[in-house]
């Protein structure tokens, strides 16, 4: 499992010592991501190897996970997952365990891609956070807020979206941008150096919401590369 080091000079990420600190630490003073660094034991690959999964996203429920006949190393990994599920459920959350071969891609060739492979911010109408942990496969990538620009704020992109909309630069157009999630996707600046969330690390990241005291954490799903292991992801 890989540990995490925040980008040098970047103060929006805070390392925490345990789950309690992960949950209870408020987002403030610009911090919009919390990381509980962990080096996990167990064979998560054994779990994935026994799952009957398709080409896209397969949700794994508790009963399916319990039914797997595992070696001792696989059982250790399964215990880790159940402990994490329990941690989130005690917070009143409804976490999902997914085995991911690939996510749907935005193949329409539009001006702004809106799939999860594009750098984006999660969004909610009320104050909430996203929790996630990658146990196997490629982990999520993050993008510093100061190395990103909303795609709709790029003049050429906004002009093209406005032309496609066929109206004026008014409230209707801004509602159109929001309804289609164009306002949640970001372009890396030329100097940008994305960072990896790392395997086994438990993250809590800020989302785009009206009451959030900090800007959202910008991130994306990793690209699917030939021969790469499926991704085993816990998310809430």
PDB file of C-alpha atoms in Angstrom:
ATOM      1  CA  UNK A   1       0.000   0.000   0.000  1.00  0.00           C
ATOM      2  CA  UNK A   2       1.228   3.497  -0.788  1.00  0.00           C
ATOM      3  CA  UNK A   3       1.429   6.305   1.717  1.00  0.00           C
ATOM      4  CA  UNK A   4       0.567   9.866   0.806  1.00  0.00           C
ATOM      5  CA  UNK A   5       2.658  13.013   0.807  1.00  0.00           C
ATOM      6  CA  UNK A   6       0.892  16.329   0.181  1.00  0.00           C
ATOM      7  CA  UNK A   7       2.295  18.403  -2.688  1.00  0.00           C
ATOM      8  CA  UNK A   8       5.080  20.672  -1.398  1.00  0.00           C
ATOM      9  CA  UNK A   9       3.788  24.047  -0.263  1.00  0.00           C
ATOM     10  CA  UNK A  10       0.131  23.041  -0.622  1.00  0.00           C
ATOM     11  CA  UNK A  11      -1.882  23.638   2.546  1.00  0.00           C
ATOM     12  CA  UNK A  12      -5.348  22.463   1.566  1.00  0.00           C
ATOM     13  CA  UNK A  13      -4.655  18.834   2.562  1.00  0.00           C
ATOM     14  CA  UNK A  14      -4.333  17.746   6.187  1.00  0.00           C
ATOM     15  CA  UNK A  15      -3.035  14.359   7.343  1.00  0.00           C
ATOM     16  CA  UNK A  16      -5.000  12.861  10.255  1.00  0.00           C
ATOM     17  CA  UNK A  17      -4.154  10.013  12.622  1.00  0.00           C
ATOM     18  CA  UNK A  18      -7.374   7.983  12.766  1.00  0.00           C
ATOM     19  CA  UNK A  19     -11.013   7.764  11.676  1.00  0.00           C
ATOM     20  CA  UNK A  20     -12.286   9.892  14.548  1.00  0.00           C
ATOM     21  CA  UNK A  21     -10.029  12.747  13.490  1.00  0.00           C
ATOM     22  CA  UNK A  22     -11.024  12.184   9.869  1.00  0.00           C
ATOM     23  CA  UNK A  23     -14.684  12.677  10.747  1.00  0.00           C
ATOM     24  CA  UNK A  24     -14.421  15.381  13.392  1.00  0.00           C
ATOM     25  CA  UNK A  25     -11.838  17.735  11.866  1.00  0.00           C
ATOM     26  CA  UNK A  26     -13.702  20.699  10.350  1.00  0.00           C
ATOM     27  CA  UNK A  27     -12.889  22.049   6.923  1.00  0.00           C
ATOM     28  CA  UNK A  28     -11.549  25.544   7.611  1.00  0.00           C
ATOM     29  CA  UNK A  29      -8.603  27.834   6.909  1.00  0.00           C
ATOM     30  CA  UNK A  30      -8.728  26.639   3.315  1.00  0.00           C
ATOM     31  CA  UNK A  31      -8.283  22.925   4.099  1.00  0.00           C
ATOM     32  CA  UNK A  32     -10.602  20.945   1.803  1.00  0.00           C
ATOM     33  CA  UNK A  33      -9.214  17.403   2.028  1.00  0.00           C
ATOM     34  CA  UNK A  34      -8.357  15.124   4.935  1.00  0.00           C
ATOM     35  CA  UNK A  35      -6.279  11.963   4.543  1.00  0.00           C
ATOM     36  CA  UNK A  36      -5.955   9.123   7.038  1.00  0.00           C
ATOM     37  CA  UNK A  37      -2.773   7.437   5.862  1.00  0.00           C
ATOM     38  CA  UNK A  38      -2.869   3.662   6.127  1.00  0.00           C
ATOM     39  CA  UNK A  39      -0.705   0.719   5.095  1.00  0.00           C
ATOM     40  CA  UNK A  40      -3.290  -2.055   4.932  1.00  0.00           C
ATOM     41  CA  UNK A  41      -2.719  -5.784   5.357  1.00  0.00           C
ATOM     42  CA  UNK A  42      -4.532  -8.499   3.452  1.00  0.00           C
ATOM     43  CA  UNK A  43      -4.985  -9.684  -0.125  1.00  0.00           C
ATOM     44  CA  UNK A  44      -7.566  -7.456  -1.803  1.00  0.00           C
ATOM     45  CA  UNK A  45      -6.634  -8.933  -5.165  1.00  0.00           C
ATOM     46  CA  UNK A  46      -7.930 -12.303  -4.018  1.00  0.00           C
ATOM     47  CA  UNK A  47     -11.323 -10.742  -3.308  1.00  0.00           C
ATOM     48  CA  UNK A  48     -11.519  -9.121  -6.720  1.00  0.00           C
ATOM     49  CA  UNK A  49     -10.385 -12.348  -8.399  1.00  0.00           C
ATOM     50  CA  UNK A  50     -13.360 -14.199  -6.935  1.00  0.00           C
ATOM     51  CA  UNK A  51     -15.959 -11.592  -7.849  1.00  0.00           C
ATOM     52  CA  UNK A  52     -18.182 -12.127 -10.863  1.00  0.00           C
ATOM     53  CA  UNK A  53     -17.892  -8.689 -12.430  1.00  0.00           C
ATOM     54  CA  UNK A  54     -18.726  -7.173 -15.780  1.00  0.00           C
ATOM     55  CA  UNK A  55     -16.974  -4.559 -17.869  1.00  0.00           C
ATOM     56  CA  UNK A  56     -18.329  -1.547 -16.007  1.00  0.00           C
ATOM     57  CA  UNK A  57     -19.143  -1.023 -12.325  1.00  0.00           C
ATOM     58  CA  UNK A  58     -20.246  -3.894 -10.080  1.00  0.00           C
ATOM     59  CA  UNK A  59     -21.694  -3.112  -6.651  1.00  0.00           C
ATOM     60  CA  UNK A  60     -20.647  -5.619  -3.970  1.00  0.00           C
ATOM     61  CA  UNK A  61     -23.106  -6.108  -1.117  1.00  0.00           C
ATOM     62  CA  UNK A  62     -22.329  -7.516   2.320  1.00  0.00           C
ATOM     63  CA  UNK A  63     -23.824 -10.925   1.586  1.00  0.00           C
ATOM     64  CA  UNK A  64     -21.752 -11.361  -1.565  1.00  0.00           C
ATOM     65  CA  UNK A  65     -18.586 -10.363   0.270  1.00  0.00           C
ATOM     66  CA  UNK A  66     -19.310 -12.729   3.164  1.00  0.00           C
ATOM     67  CA  UNK A  67     -19.983 -15.629   0.816  1.00  0.00           C
ATOM     68  CA  UNK A  68     -16.486 -15.559  -0.721  1.00  0.00           C
ATOM     69  CA  UNK A  69     -14.266 -18.500   0.245  1.00  0.00           C
ATOM     70  CA  UNK A  70     -10.983 -16.795   1.097  1.00  0.00           C
ATOM     71  CA  UNK A  71      -7.524 -17.660   2.338  1.00  0.00           C
ATOM     72  CA  UNK A  72      -6.323 -16.084   5.559  1.00  0.00           C
ATOM     73  CA  UNK A  73      -4.875 -13.121   3.625  1.00  0.00           C
ATOM     74  CA  UNK A  74      -8.160 -12.606   1.821  1.00  0.00           C
ATOM     75  CA  UNK A  75     -10.056 -12.813   5.098  1.00  0.00           C
ATOM     76  CA  UNK A  76      -7.847 -10.067   6.556  1.00  0.00           C
ATOM     77  CA  UNK A  77      -8.665  -7.844   3.585  1.00  0.00           C
ATOM     78  CA  UNK A  78     -12.384  -8.584   3.928  1.00  0.00           C
ATOM     79  CA  UNK A  79     -12.267  -7.672   7.624  1.00  0.00           C
ATOM     80  CA  UNK A  80     -10.637  -4.331   6.741  1.00  0.00           C
ATOM     81  CA  UNK A  81     -13.448  -3.587   4.286  1.00  0.00           C
ATOM     82  CA  UNK A  82     -16.186  -4.487   6.752  1.00  0.00           C
ATOM     83  CA  UNK A  83     -14.553  -2.345   9.427  1.00  0.00           C
ATOM     84  CA  UNK A  84     -14.537   0.614   7.024  1.00  0.00           C
ATOM     85  CA  UNK A  85     -18.160  -0.006   6.038  1.00  0.00           C
ATOM     86  CA  UNK A  86     -19.099  -0.090   9.715  1.00  0.00           C
ATOM     87  CA  UNK A  87     -17.202   3.134  10.407  1.00  0.00           C
ATOM     88  CA  UNK A  88     -19.159   4.997   7.752  1.00  0.00           C
ATOM     89  CA  UNK A  89     -22.504   3.451   8.652  1.00  0.00           C
ATOM     90  CA  UNK A  90     -22.113   4.540  12.267  1.00  0.00           C
ATOM     91  CA  UNK A  91     -21.955   8.089  10.885  1.00  0.00           C
ATOM     92  CA  UNK A  92     -25.368   7.600   9.297  1.00  0.00           C
ATOM     93  CA  UNK A  93     -23.888   7.196   5.824  1.00  0.00           C
ATOM     94  CA  UNK A  94     -24.659   4.614   3.138  1.00  0.00           C
ATOM     95  CA  UNK A  95     -21.279   3.598   1.688  1.00  0.00           C
ATOM     96  CA  UNK A  96     -20.911   1.554  -1.485  1.00  0.00           C
ATOM     97  CA  UNK A  97     -18.243  -1.010  -2.307  1.00  0.00           C
ATOM     98  CA  UNK A  98     -17.650  -1.147  -6.056  1.00  0.00           C
ATOM     99  CA  UNK A  99     -15.441  -3.221  -8.298  1.00  0.00           C
ATOM    100  CA  UNK A 100     -14.717  -1.023 -11.306  1.00  0.00           C
ATOM    101  CA  UNK A 101     -13.413  -2.183 -14.649  1.00  0.00           C
ATOM    102  CA  UNK A 102     -14.363   1.142 -16.230  1.00  0.00           C
ATOM    103  CA  UNK A 103     -16.683   4.106 -15.788  1.00  0.00           C
ATOM    104  CA  UNK A 104     -19.015   5.395 -18.508  1.00  0.00           C
ATOM    105  CA  UNK A 105     -17.201   7.873 -20.733  1.00  0.00           C
ATOM    106  CA  UNK A 106     -18.561  11.050 -22.262  1.00  0.00           C
ATOM    107  CA  UNK A 107     -18.075  10.084 -25.893  1.00  0.00           C
ATOM    108  CA  UNK A 108     -20.309  12.707 -27.463  1.00  0.00           C
ATOM    109  CA  UNK A 109     -17.354  14.945 -28.268  1.00  0.00           C
ATOM    110  CA  UNK A 110     -18.869  17.960 -26.533  1.00  0.00           C
ATOM    111  CA  UNK A 111     -17.063  21.121 -25.523  1.00  0.00           C
ATOM    112  CA  UNK A 112     -16.823  20.049 -21.863  1.00  0.00           C
ATOM    113  CA  UNK A 113     -16.443  16.435 -20.850  1.00  0.00           C
ATOM    114  CA  UNK A 114     -18.575  15.598 -17.830  1.00  0.00           C
ATOM    115  CA  UNK A 115     -17.503  12.040 -16.986  1.00  0.00           C
ATOM    116  CA  UNK A 116     -15.521  11.165 -13.859  1.00  0.00           C
ATOM    117  CA  UNK A 117     -12.269  10.877 -15.835  1.00  0.00           C
ATOM    118  CA  UNK A 118     -12.363  14.663 -16.111  1.00  0.00           C
ATOM    119  CA  UNK A 119     -11.096  16.681 -13.159  1.00  0.00           C
ATOM    120  CA  UNK A 120     -14.217  17.714 -11.277  1.00  0.00           C
ATOM    121  CA  UNK A 121     -15.735  18.618  -7.940  1.00  0.00           C
ATOM    122  CA  UNK A 122     -18.525  16.649  -6.287  1.00  0.00           C
ATOM    123  CA  UNK A 123     -21.668  18.684  -5.682  1.00  0.00           C
ATOM    124  CA  UNK A 124     -24.546  18.685  -3.205  1.00  0.00           C
ATOM    125  CA  UNK A 125     -27.401  21.095  -2.381  1.00  0.00           C
ATOM    126  CA  UNK A 126     -26.636  20.833   1.360  1.00  0.00           C
ATOM    127  CA  UNK A 127     -23.477  20.567   3.414  1.00  0.00           C
ATOM    128  CA  UNK A 128     -21.918  17.125   3.063  1.00  0.00           C
ATOM    129  CA  UNK A 129     -18.578  15.451   2.287  1.00  0.00           C
ATOM    130  CA  UNK A 130     -17.288  12.597   0.134  1.00  0.00           C
ATOM    131  CA  UNK A 131     -15.477   9.677   1.771  1.00  0.00           C
ATOM    132  CA  UNK A 132     -13.433   7.274  -0.334  1.00  0.00           C
ATOM    133  CA  UNK A 133     -10.760   4.606  -0.176  1.00  0.00           C
ATOM    134  CA  UNK A 134      -9.191   2.604  -3.012  1.00  0.00           C
ATOM    135  CA  UNK A 135      -8.108  -0.877  -1.898  1.00  0.00           C
ATOM    136  CA  UNK A 136      -6.879  -2.214  -5.244  1.00  0.00           C
ATOM    137  CA  UNK A 137      -6.097  -0.866  -8.696  1.00  0.00           C
ATOM    138  CA  UNK A 138      -5.353   2.733  -9.561  1.00  0.00           C
ATOM    139  CA  UNK A 139      -6.278   5.354  -6.962  1.00  0.00           C
ATOM    140  CA  UNK A 140      -7.988   8.688  -7.543  1.00  0.00           C
ATOM    141  CA  UNK A 141      -6.003  11.710  -8.672  1.00  0.00           C
ATOM    142  CA  UNK A 142      -6.283  15.158  -7.123  1.00  0.00           C
ATOM    143  CA  UNK A 143      -5.597  18.589  -8.582  1.00  0.00           C
ATOM    144  CA  UNK A 144      -4.497  21.597  -6.574  1.00  0.00           C
ATOM    145  CA  UNK A 145      -7.100  24.367  -6.614  1.00  0.00           C
ATOM    146  CA  UNK A 146      -4.412  26.890  -7.539  1.00  0.00           C
ATOM    147  CA  UNK A 147      -3.440  24.754 -10.540  1.00  0.00           C
ATOM    148  CA  UNK A 148      -6.965  24.465 -11.917  1.00  0.00           C
ATOM    149  CA  UNK A 149      -9.473  26.618 -13.762  1.00  0.00           C
ATOM    150  CA  UNK A 150     -13.147  25.934 -14.232  1.00  0.00           C
ATOM    151  CA  UNK A 151     -13.656  25.043 -17.859  1.00  0.00           C
ATOM    152  CA  UNK A 152     -16.585  27.435 -18.140  1.00  0.00           C
ATOM    153  CA  UNK A 153     -14.239  30.265 -17.113  1.00  0.00           C
ATOM    154  CA  UNK A 154     -11.997  29.649 -20.119  1.00  0.00           C
ATOM    155  CA  UNK A 155     -13.207  32.354 -22.549  1.00  0.00           C
ATOM    156  CA  UNK A 156     -13.050  30.162 -25.669  1.00  0.00           C
ATOM    157  CA  UNK A 157     -14.893  27.322 -23.940  1.00  0.00           C
ATOM    158  CA  UNK A 158     -17.574  29.606 -22.532  1.00  0.00           C
ATOM    159  CA  UNK A 159     -18.107  31.236 -25.928  1.00  0.00           C
ATOM    160  CA  UNK A 160     -18.560  27.829 -27.561  1.00  0.00           C
ATOM    161  CA  UNK A 161     -21.014  26.726 -24.877  1.00  0.00           C
ATOM    162  CA  UNK A 162     -22.939  29.964 -25.295  1.00  0.00           C
ATOM    163  CA  UNK A 163     -23.119  29.455 -29.065  1.00  0.00           C
ATOM    164  CA  UNK A 164     -24.416  25.927 -28.541  1.00  0.00           C
ATOM    165  CA  UNK A 165     -26.971  27.224 -26.051  1.00  0.00           C
ATOM    166  CA  UNK A 166     -28.208  29.732 -28.591  1.00  0.00           C
ATOM    167  CA  UNK A 167     -29.147  32.415 -26.116  1.00  0.00           C
ATOM    168  CA  UNK A 168     -27.754  35.305 -24.143  1.00  0.00           C
ATOM    169  CA  UNK A 169     -25.237  35.375 -21.301  1.00  0.00           C
ATOM    170  CA  UNK A 170     -27.963  35.514 -18.657  1.00  0.00           C
ATOM    171  CA  UNK A 171     -29.486  33.556 -15.775  1.00  0.00           C
ATOM    172  CA  UNK A 172     -30.936  30.983 -18.175  1.00  0.00           C
ATOM    173  CA  UNK A 173     -27.488  30.292 -19.597  1.00  0.00           C
ATOM    174  CA  UNK A 174     -25.945  30.029 -16.133  1.00  0.00           C
ATOM    175  CA  UNK A 175     -28.726  27.616 -15.139  1.00  0.00           C
ATOM    176  CA  UNK A 176     -27.950  25.610 -18.279  1.00  0.00           C
ATOM    177  CA  UNK A 177     -24.289  25.372 -17.270  1.00  0.00           C
ATOM    178  CA  UNK A 178     -25.243  24.180 -13.790  1.00  0.00           C
ATOM    179  CA  UNK A 179     -27.894  21.704 -14.909  1.00  0.00           C
ATOM    180  CA  UNK A 180     -25.423  20.024 -17.236  1.00  0.00           C
ATOM    181  CA  UNK A 181     -22.633  20.004 -14.585  1.00  0.00           C
ATOM    182  CA  UNK A 182     -20.365  22.067 -16.847  1.00  0.00           C
ATOM    183  CA  UNK A 183     -19.581  24.305 -13.875  1.00  0.00           C
ATOM    184  CA  UNK A 184     -18.106  21.378 -11.906  1.00  0.00           C
ATOM    185  CA  UNK A 185     -15.333  20.444 -14.328  1.00  0.00           C
ATOM    186  CA  UNK A 186     -11.829  21.877 -14.329  1.00  0.00           C
ATOM    187  CA  UNK A 187      -8.921  22.235 -16.713  1.00  0.00           C
ATOM    188  CA  UNK A 188      -5.389  21.783 -15.317  1.00  0.00           C
ATOM    189  CA  UNK A 189      -3.126  24.789 -15.824  1.00  0.00           C
ATOM    190  CA  UNK A 190       0.029  24.282 -17.856  1.00  0.00           C
ATOM    191  CA  UNK A 191       2.166  23.961 -14.705  1.00  0.00           C
ATOM    192  CA  UNK A 192      -0.234  21.574 -12.958  1.00  0.00           C
ATOM    193  CA  UNK A 193       1.115  18.447 -11.267  1.00  0.00           C
ATOM    194  CA  UNK A 194      -1.772  16.168 -10.198  1.00  0.00           C
ATOM    195  CA  UNK A 195      -1.252  14.083  -7.065  1.00  0.00           C
ATOM    196  CA  UNK A 196      -2.270  10.504  -6.336  1.00  0.00           C
ATOM    197  CA  UNK A 197      -4.562   9.650  -3.403  1.00  0.00           C
ATOM    198  CA  UNK A 198      -2.682   6.385  -2.785  1.00  0.00           C
ATOM    199  CA  UNK A 199      -3.936   2.886  -2.035  1.00  0.00           C
ATOM    200  CA  UNK A 200      -5.437   2.151   1.366  1.00  0.00           C
ATOM    201  CA  UNK A 201      -5.656   5.775   2.430  1.00  0.00           C
ATOM    202  CA  UNK A 202      -9.056   6.891   3.743  1.00  0.00           C
ATOM    203  CA  UNK A 203     -10.076  10.312   2.422  1.00  0.00           C
ATOM    204  CA  UNK A 204     -12.723  12.858   3.270  1.00  0.00           C
ATOM    205  CA  UNK A 205     -12.992  15.624   0.700  1.00  0.00           C
ATOM    206  CA  UNK A 206     -15.040  18.806   0.494  1.00  0.00           C
ATOM    207  CA  UNK A 207     -17.775  19.109  -2.121  1.00  0.00           C
ATOM    208  CA  UNK A 208     -19.276  22.082  -3.916  1.00  0.00           C
ATOM    209  CA  UNK A 209     -22.230  23.129  -1.739  1.00  0.00           C
ATOM    210  CA  UNK A 210     -23.827  26.459  -0.785  1.00  0.00           C
ATOM    211  CA  UNK A 211     -22.720  26.297   2.847  1.00  0.00           C
ATOM    212  CA  UNK A 212     -19.189  24.971   2.367  1.00  0.00           C
ATOM    213  CA  UNK A 213     -16.593  27.193   4.087  1.00  0.00           C
ATOM    214  CA  UNK A 214     -13.876  26.027   1.670  1.00  0.00           C
ATOM    215  CA  UNK A 215     -13.575  25.433  -2.075  1.00  0.00           C
ATOM    216  CA  UNK A 216     -14.231  21.862  -3.205  1.00  0.00           C
ATOM    217  CA  UNK A 217     -11.506  19.278  -3.611  1.00  0.00           C
ATOM    218  CA  UNK A 218     -10.834  18.723  -7.320  1.00  0.00           C
ATOM    219  CA  UNK A 219     -10.239  15.121  -8.333  1.00  0.00           C
ATOM    220  CA  UNK A 220     -10.851  12.501 -11.013  1.00  0.00           C
ATOM    221  CA  UNK A 221     -11.050   8.770 -11.520  1.00  0.00           C
ATOM    222  CA  UNK A 222      -7.861   7.147 -12.824  1.00  0.00           C
ATOM    223  CA  UNK A 223      -7.632   6.180 -16.481  1.00  0.00           C
ATOM    224  CA  UNK A 224      -8.159   2.527 -17.349  1.00  0.00           C
ATOM    225  CA  UNK A 225      -4.903   1.211 -18.784  1.00  0.00           C
ATOM    226  CA  UNK A 226      -4.457  -2.103 -20.607  1.00  0.00           C
ATOM    227  CA  UNK A 227      -3.581  -4.934 -18.248  1.00  0.00           C
ATOM    228  CA  UNK A 228      -4.430  -2.869 -15.172  1.00  0.00           C
ATOM    229  CA  UNK A 229      -6.135  -4.467 -12.180  1.00  0.00           C
ATOM    230  CA  UNK A 230      -9.808  -3.621 -11.577  1.00  0.00           C
ATOM    231  CA  UNK A 231     -10.386  -0.930  -9.012  1.00  0.00           C
ATOM    232  CA  UNK A 232     -11.881  -1.866  -5.642  1.00  0.00           C
ATOM    233  CA  UNK A 233     -13.354   1.332  -4.236  1.00  0.00           C
ATOM    234  CA  UNK A 234     -15.282   2.244  -1.102  1.00  0.00           C
ATOM    235  CA  UNK A 235     -17.180   5.506  -1.511  1.00  0.00           C
ATOM    236  CA  UNK A 236     -19.862   7.468   0.287  1.00  0.00           C
TER     237      UNK A 236
END
